[in-house]
mmCIF file with all atom_site columns, C-alpha atoms in Angstrom:
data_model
loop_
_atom_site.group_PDB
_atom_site.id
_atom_site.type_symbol
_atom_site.label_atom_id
_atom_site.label_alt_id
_atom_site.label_comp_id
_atom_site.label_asym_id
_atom_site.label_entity_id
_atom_site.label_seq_id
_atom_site.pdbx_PDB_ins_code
_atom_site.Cartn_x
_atom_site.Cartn_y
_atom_site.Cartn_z
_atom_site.occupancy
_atom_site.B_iso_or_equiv
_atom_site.pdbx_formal_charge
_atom_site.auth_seq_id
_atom_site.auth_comp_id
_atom_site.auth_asym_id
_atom_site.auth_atom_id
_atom_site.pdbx_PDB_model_num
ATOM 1   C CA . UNK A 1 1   ? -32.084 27.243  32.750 1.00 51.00 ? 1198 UNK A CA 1
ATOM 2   C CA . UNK A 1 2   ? -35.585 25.770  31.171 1.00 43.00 ? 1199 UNK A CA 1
ATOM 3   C CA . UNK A 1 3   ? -33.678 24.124  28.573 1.00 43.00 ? 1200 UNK A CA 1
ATOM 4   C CA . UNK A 1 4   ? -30.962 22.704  30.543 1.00 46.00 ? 1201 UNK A CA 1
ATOM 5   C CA . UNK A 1 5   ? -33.394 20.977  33.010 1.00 38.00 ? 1202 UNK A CA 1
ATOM 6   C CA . UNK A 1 6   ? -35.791 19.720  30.160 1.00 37.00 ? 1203 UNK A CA 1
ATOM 7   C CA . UNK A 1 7   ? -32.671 18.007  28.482 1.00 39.00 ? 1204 UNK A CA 1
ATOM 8   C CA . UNK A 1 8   ? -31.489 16.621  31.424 1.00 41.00 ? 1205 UNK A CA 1
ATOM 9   C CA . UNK A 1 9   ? -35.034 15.068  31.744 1.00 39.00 ? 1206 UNK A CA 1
ATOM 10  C CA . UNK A 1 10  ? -34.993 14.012  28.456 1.00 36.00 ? 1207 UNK A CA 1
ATOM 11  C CA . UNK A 1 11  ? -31.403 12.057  28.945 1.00 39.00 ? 1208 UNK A CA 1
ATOM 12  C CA . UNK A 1 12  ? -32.566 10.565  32.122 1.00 37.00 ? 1209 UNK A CA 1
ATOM 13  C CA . UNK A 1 13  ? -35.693 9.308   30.759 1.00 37.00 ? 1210 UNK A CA 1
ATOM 14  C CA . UNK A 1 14  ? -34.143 7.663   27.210 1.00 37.00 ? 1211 UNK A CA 1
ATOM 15  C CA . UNK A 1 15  ? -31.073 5.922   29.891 1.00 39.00 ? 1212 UNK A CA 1
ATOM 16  C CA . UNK A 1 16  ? -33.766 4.710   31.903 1.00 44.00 ? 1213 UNK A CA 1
ATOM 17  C CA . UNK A 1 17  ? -35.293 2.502   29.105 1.00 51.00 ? 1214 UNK A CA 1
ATOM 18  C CA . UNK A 1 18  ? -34.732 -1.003  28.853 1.00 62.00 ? 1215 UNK A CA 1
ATOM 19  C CA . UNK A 1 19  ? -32.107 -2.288  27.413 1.00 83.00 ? 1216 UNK A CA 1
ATOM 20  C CA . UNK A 1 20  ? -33.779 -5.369  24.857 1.00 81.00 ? 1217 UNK A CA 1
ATOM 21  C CA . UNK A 1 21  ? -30.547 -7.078  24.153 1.00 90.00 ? 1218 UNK A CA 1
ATOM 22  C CA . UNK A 1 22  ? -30.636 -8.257  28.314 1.00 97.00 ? 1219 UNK A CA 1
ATOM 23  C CA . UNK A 1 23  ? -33.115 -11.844 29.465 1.00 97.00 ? 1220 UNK A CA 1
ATOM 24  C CA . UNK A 1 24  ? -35.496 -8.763  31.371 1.00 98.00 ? 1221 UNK A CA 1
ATOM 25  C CA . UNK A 1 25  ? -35.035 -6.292  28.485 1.00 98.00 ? 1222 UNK A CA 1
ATOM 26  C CA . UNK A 1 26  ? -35.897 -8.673  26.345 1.00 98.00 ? 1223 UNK A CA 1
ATOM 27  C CA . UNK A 1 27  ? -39.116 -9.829  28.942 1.00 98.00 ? 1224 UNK A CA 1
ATOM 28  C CA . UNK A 1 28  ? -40.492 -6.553  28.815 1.00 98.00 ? 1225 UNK A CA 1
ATOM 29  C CA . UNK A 1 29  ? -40.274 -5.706  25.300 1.00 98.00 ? 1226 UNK A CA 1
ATOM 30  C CA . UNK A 1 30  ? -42.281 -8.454  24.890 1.00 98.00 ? 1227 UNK A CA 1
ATOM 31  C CA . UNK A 1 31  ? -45.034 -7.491  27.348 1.00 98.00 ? 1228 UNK A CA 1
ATOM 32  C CA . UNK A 1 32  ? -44.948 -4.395  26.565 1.00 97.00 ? 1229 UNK A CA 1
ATOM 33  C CA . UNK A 1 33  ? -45.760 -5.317  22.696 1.00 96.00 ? 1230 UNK A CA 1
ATOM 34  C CA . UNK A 1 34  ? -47.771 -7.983  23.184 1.00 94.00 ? 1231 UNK A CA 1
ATOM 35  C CA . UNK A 1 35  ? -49.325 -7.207  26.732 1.00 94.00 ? 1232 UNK A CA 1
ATOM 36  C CA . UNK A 1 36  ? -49.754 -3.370  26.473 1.00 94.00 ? 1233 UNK A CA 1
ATOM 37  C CA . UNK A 1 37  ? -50.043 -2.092  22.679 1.00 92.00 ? 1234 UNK A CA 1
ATOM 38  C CA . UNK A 1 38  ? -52.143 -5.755  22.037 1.00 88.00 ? 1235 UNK A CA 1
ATOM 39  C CA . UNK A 1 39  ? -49.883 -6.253  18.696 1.00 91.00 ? 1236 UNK A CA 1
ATOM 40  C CA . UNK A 1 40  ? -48.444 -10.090 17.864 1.00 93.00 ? 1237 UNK A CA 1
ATOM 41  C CA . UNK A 1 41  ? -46.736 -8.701  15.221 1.00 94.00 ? 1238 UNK A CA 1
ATOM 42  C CA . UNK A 1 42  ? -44.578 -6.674  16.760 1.00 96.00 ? 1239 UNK A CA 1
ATOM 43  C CA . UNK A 1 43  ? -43.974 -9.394  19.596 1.00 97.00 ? 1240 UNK A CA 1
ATOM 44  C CA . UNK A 1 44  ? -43.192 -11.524 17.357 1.00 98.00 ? 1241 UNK A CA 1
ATOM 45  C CA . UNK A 1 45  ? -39.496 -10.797 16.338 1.00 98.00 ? 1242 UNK A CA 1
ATOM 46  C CA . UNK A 1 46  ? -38.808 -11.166 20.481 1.00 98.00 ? 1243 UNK A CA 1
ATOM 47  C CA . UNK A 1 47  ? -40.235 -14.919 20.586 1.00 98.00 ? 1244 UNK A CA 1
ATOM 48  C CA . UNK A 1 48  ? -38.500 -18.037 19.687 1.00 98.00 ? 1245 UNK A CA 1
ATOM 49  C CA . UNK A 1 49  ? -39.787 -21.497 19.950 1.00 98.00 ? 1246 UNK A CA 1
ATOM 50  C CA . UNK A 1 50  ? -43.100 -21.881 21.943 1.00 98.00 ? 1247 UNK A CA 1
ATOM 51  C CA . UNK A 1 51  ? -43.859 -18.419 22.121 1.00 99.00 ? 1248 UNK A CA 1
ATOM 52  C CA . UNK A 1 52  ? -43.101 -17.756 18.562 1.00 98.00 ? 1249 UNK A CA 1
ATOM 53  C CA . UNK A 1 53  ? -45.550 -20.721 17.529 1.00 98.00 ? 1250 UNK A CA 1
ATOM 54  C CA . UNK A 1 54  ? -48.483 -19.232 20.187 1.00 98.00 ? 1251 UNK A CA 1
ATOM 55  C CA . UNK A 1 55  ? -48.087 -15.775 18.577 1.00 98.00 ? 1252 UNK A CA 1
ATOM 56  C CA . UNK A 1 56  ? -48.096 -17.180 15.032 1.00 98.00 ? 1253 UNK A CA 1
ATOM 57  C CA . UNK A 1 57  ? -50.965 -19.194 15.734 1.00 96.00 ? 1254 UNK A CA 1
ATOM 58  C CA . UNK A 1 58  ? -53.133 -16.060 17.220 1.00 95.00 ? 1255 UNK A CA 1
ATOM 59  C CA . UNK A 1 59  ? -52.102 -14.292 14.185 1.00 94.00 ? 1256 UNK A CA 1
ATOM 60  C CA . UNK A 1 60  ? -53.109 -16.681 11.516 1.00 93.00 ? 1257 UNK A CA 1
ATOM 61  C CA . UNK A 1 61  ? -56.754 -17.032 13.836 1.00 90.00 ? 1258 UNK A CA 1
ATOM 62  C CA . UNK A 1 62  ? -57.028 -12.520 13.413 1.00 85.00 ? 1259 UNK A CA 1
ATOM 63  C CA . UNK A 1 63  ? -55.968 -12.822 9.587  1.00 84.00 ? 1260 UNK A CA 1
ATOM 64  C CA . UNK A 1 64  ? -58.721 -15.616 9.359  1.00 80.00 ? 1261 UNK A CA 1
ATOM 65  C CA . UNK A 1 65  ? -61.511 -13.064 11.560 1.00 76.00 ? 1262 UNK A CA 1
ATOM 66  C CA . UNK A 1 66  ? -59.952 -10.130 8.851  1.00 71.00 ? 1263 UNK A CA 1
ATOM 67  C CA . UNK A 1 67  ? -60.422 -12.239 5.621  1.00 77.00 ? 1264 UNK A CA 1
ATOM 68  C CA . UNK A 1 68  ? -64.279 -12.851 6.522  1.00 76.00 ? 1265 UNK A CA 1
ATOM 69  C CA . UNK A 1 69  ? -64.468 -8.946  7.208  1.00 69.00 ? 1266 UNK A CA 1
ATOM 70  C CA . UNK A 1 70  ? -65.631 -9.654  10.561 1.00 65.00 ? 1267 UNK A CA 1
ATOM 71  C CA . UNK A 1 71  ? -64.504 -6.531  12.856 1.00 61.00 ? 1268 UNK A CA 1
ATOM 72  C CA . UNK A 1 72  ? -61.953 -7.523  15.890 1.00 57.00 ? 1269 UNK A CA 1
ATOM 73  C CA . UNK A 1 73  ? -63.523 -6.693  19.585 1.00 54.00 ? 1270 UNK A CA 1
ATOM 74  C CA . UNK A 1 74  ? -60.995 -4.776  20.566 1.00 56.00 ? 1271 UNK A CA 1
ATOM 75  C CA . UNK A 1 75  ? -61.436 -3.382  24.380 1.00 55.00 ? 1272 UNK A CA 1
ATOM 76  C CA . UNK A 1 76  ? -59.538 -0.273  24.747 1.00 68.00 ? 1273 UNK A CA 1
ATOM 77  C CA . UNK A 1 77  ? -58.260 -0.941  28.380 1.00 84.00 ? 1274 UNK A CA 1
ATOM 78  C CA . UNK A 1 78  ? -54.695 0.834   29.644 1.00 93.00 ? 1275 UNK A CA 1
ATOM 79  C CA . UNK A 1 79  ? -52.137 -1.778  31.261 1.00 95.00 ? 1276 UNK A CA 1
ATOM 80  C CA . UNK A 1 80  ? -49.346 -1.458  33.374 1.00 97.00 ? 1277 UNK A CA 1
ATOM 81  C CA . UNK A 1 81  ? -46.971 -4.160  34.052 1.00 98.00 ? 1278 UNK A CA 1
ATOM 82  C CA . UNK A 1 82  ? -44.616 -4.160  37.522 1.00 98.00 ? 1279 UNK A CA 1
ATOM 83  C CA . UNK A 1 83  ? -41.189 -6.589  37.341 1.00 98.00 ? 1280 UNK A CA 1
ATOM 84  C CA . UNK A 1 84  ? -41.965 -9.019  40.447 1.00 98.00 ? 1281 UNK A CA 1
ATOM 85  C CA . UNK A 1 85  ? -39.064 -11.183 40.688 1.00 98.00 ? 1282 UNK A CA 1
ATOM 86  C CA . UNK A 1 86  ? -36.370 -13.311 38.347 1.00 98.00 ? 1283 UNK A CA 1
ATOM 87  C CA . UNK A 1 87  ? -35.930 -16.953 38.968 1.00 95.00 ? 1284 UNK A CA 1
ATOM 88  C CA . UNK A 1 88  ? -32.779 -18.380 37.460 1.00 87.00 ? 1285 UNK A CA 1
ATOM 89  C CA . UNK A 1 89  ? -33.804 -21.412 35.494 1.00 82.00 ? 1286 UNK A CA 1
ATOM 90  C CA . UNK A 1 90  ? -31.307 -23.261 34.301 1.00 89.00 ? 1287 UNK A CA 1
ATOM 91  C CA . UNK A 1 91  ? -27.601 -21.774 32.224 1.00 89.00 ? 1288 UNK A CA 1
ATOM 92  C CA . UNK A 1 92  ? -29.358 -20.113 29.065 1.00 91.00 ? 1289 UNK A CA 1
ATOM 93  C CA . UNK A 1 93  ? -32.641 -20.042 30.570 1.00 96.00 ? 1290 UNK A CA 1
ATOM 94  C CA . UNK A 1 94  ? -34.341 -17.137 33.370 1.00 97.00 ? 1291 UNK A CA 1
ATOM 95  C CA . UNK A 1 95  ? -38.131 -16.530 33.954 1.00 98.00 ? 1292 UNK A CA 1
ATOM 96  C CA . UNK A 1 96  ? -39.463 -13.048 34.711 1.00 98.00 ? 1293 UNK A CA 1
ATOM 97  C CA . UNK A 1 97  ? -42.578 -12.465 37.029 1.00 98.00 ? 1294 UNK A CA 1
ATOM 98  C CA . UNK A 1 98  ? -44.695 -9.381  36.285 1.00 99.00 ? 1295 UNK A CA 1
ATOM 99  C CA . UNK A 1 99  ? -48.196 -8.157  37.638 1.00 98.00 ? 1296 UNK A CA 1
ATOM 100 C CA . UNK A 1 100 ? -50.612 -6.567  35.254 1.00 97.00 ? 1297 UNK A CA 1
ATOM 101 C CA . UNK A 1 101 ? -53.352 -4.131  36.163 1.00 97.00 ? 1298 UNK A CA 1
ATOM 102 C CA . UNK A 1 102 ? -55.391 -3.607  33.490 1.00 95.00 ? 1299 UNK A CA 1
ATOM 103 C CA . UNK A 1 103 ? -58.122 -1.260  33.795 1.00 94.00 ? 1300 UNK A CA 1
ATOM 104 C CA . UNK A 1 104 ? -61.001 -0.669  31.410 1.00 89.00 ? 1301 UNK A CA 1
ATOM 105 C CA . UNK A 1 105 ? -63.861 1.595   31.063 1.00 87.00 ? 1302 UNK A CA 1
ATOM 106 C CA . UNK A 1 106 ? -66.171 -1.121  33.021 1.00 87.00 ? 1303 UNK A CA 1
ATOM 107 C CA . UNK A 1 107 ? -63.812 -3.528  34.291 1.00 89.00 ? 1304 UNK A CA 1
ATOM 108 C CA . UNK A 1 108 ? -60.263 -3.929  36.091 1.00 94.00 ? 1305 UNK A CA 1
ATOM 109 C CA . UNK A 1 109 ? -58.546 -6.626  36.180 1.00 94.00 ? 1306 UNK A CA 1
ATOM 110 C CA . UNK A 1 110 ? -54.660 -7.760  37.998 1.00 96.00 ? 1307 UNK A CA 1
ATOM 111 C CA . UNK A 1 111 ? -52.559 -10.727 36.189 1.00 96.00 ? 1308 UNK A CA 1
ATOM 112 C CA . UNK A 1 112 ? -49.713 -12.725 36.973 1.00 97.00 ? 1309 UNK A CA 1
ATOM 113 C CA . UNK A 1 113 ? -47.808 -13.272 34.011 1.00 98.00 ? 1310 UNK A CA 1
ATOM 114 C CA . UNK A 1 114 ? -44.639 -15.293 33.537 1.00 98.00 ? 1311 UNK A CA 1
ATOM 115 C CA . UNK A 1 115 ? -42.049 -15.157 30.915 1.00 98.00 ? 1312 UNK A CA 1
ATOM 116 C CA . UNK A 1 116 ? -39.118 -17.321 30.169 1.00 98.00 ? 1313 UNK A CA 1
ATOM 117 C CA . UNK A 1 117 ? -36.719 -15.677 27.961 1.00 98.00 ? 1314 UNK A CA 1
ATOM 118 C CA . UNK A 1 118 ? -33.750 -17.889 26.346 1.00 97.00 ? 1315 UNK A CA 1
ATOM 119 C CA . UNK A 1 119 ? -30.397 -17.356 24.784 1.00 96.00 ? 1316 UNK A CA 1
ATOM 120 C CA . UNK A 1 120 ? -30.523 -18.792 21.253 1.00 93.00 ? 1317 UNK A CA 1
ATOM 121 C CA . UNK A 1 121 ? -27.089 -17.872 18.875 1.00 93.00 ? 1318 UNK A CA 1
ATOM 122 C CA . UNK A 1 122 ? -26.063 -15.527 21.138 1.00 94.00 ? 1319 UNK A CA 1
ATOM 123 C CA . UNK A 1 123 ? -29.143 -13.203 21.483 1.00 96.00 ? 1320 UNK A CA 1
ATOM 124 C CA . UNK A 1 124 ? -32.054 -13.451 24.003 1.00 97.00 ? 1321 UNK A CA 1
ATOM 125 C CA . UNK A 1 125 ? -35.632 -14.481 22.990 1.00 98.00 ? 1322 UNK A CA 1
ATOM 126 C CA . UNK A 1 126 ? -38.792 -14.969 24.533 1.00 99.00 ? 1323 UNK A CA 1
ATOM 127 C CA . UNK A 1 127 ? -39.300 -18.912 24.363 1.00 98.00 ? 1324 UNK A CA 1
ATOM 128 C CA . UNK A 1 128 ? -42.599 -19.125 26.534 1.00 98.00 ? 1325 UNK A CA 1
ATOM 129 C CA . UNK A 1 129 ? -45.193 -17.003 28.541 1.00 98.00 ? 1326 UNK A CA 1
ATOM 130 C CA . UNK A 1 130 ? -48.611 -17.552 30.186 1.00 95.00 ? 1327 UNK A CA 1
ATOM 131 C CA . UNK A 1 131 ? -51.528 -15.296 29.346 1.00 82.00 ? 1328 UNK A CA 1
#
């Protein structure tokens, strides 16, 4: 009976993920990459356009920090992100609203953040967000 209940959990938890082929799939990969884990490489293949040049740039700016063996700051902080709303923008186009509450080991701290996604060749893509 253990078993049967534990994989039931286990299906209802892996359905429950996002789907990142959908505009707010797609919107929370993203955050969750870029937002949560702190890693523009793996937010990059989500971006295209703006985004994808504001994540390149901030990559080419930690390879430069790497390259003089300087050490990144890196604040360990755990954040959780809450879907607020969806605006339609235009055909091709929708904006996701999501609060962040990010809490550190001596500071917390609650964002906005706001992230278009856009259908390019038939597949969605973050095109801009605001940090």
């Amino acid at each position: 009976m253990f078993f049967k209940v534990l994989f039931i959990s286990l299906i209802f938890l892996i359905s429950c993920g996002q789907d990142s082929t959908t505009p707010q799939g797609v919107a929370e990969k993203f955050i969750e990459e870029y937002f949560v884990y702190v890693d523009q490489e793996k937010a990059l293949p989500f971006t295209m356009g703006l985004a994808k040049i504001k994540i390149e740039e901030q990559l080419k700016e930690v390879t430069k920090v790497r390259k003089r063996g300087e050490k990144l700051g890196v604040m360990l902080a755990d954040v959780e992100f809450t879907f607020v709303k969806e605006m339609s923008v235009r055909e091709g186009i929708k904006g996701f609203e999501y609060k962040l509450d990010i809490q550190g080991n001596e500071f917390s701290q609650k964002r906005n953040v706001l992230v278009s996604v856009s259908k390019e060749n038939g597949k969605w893509l973050v095109s801009n967000f605001t940090e």
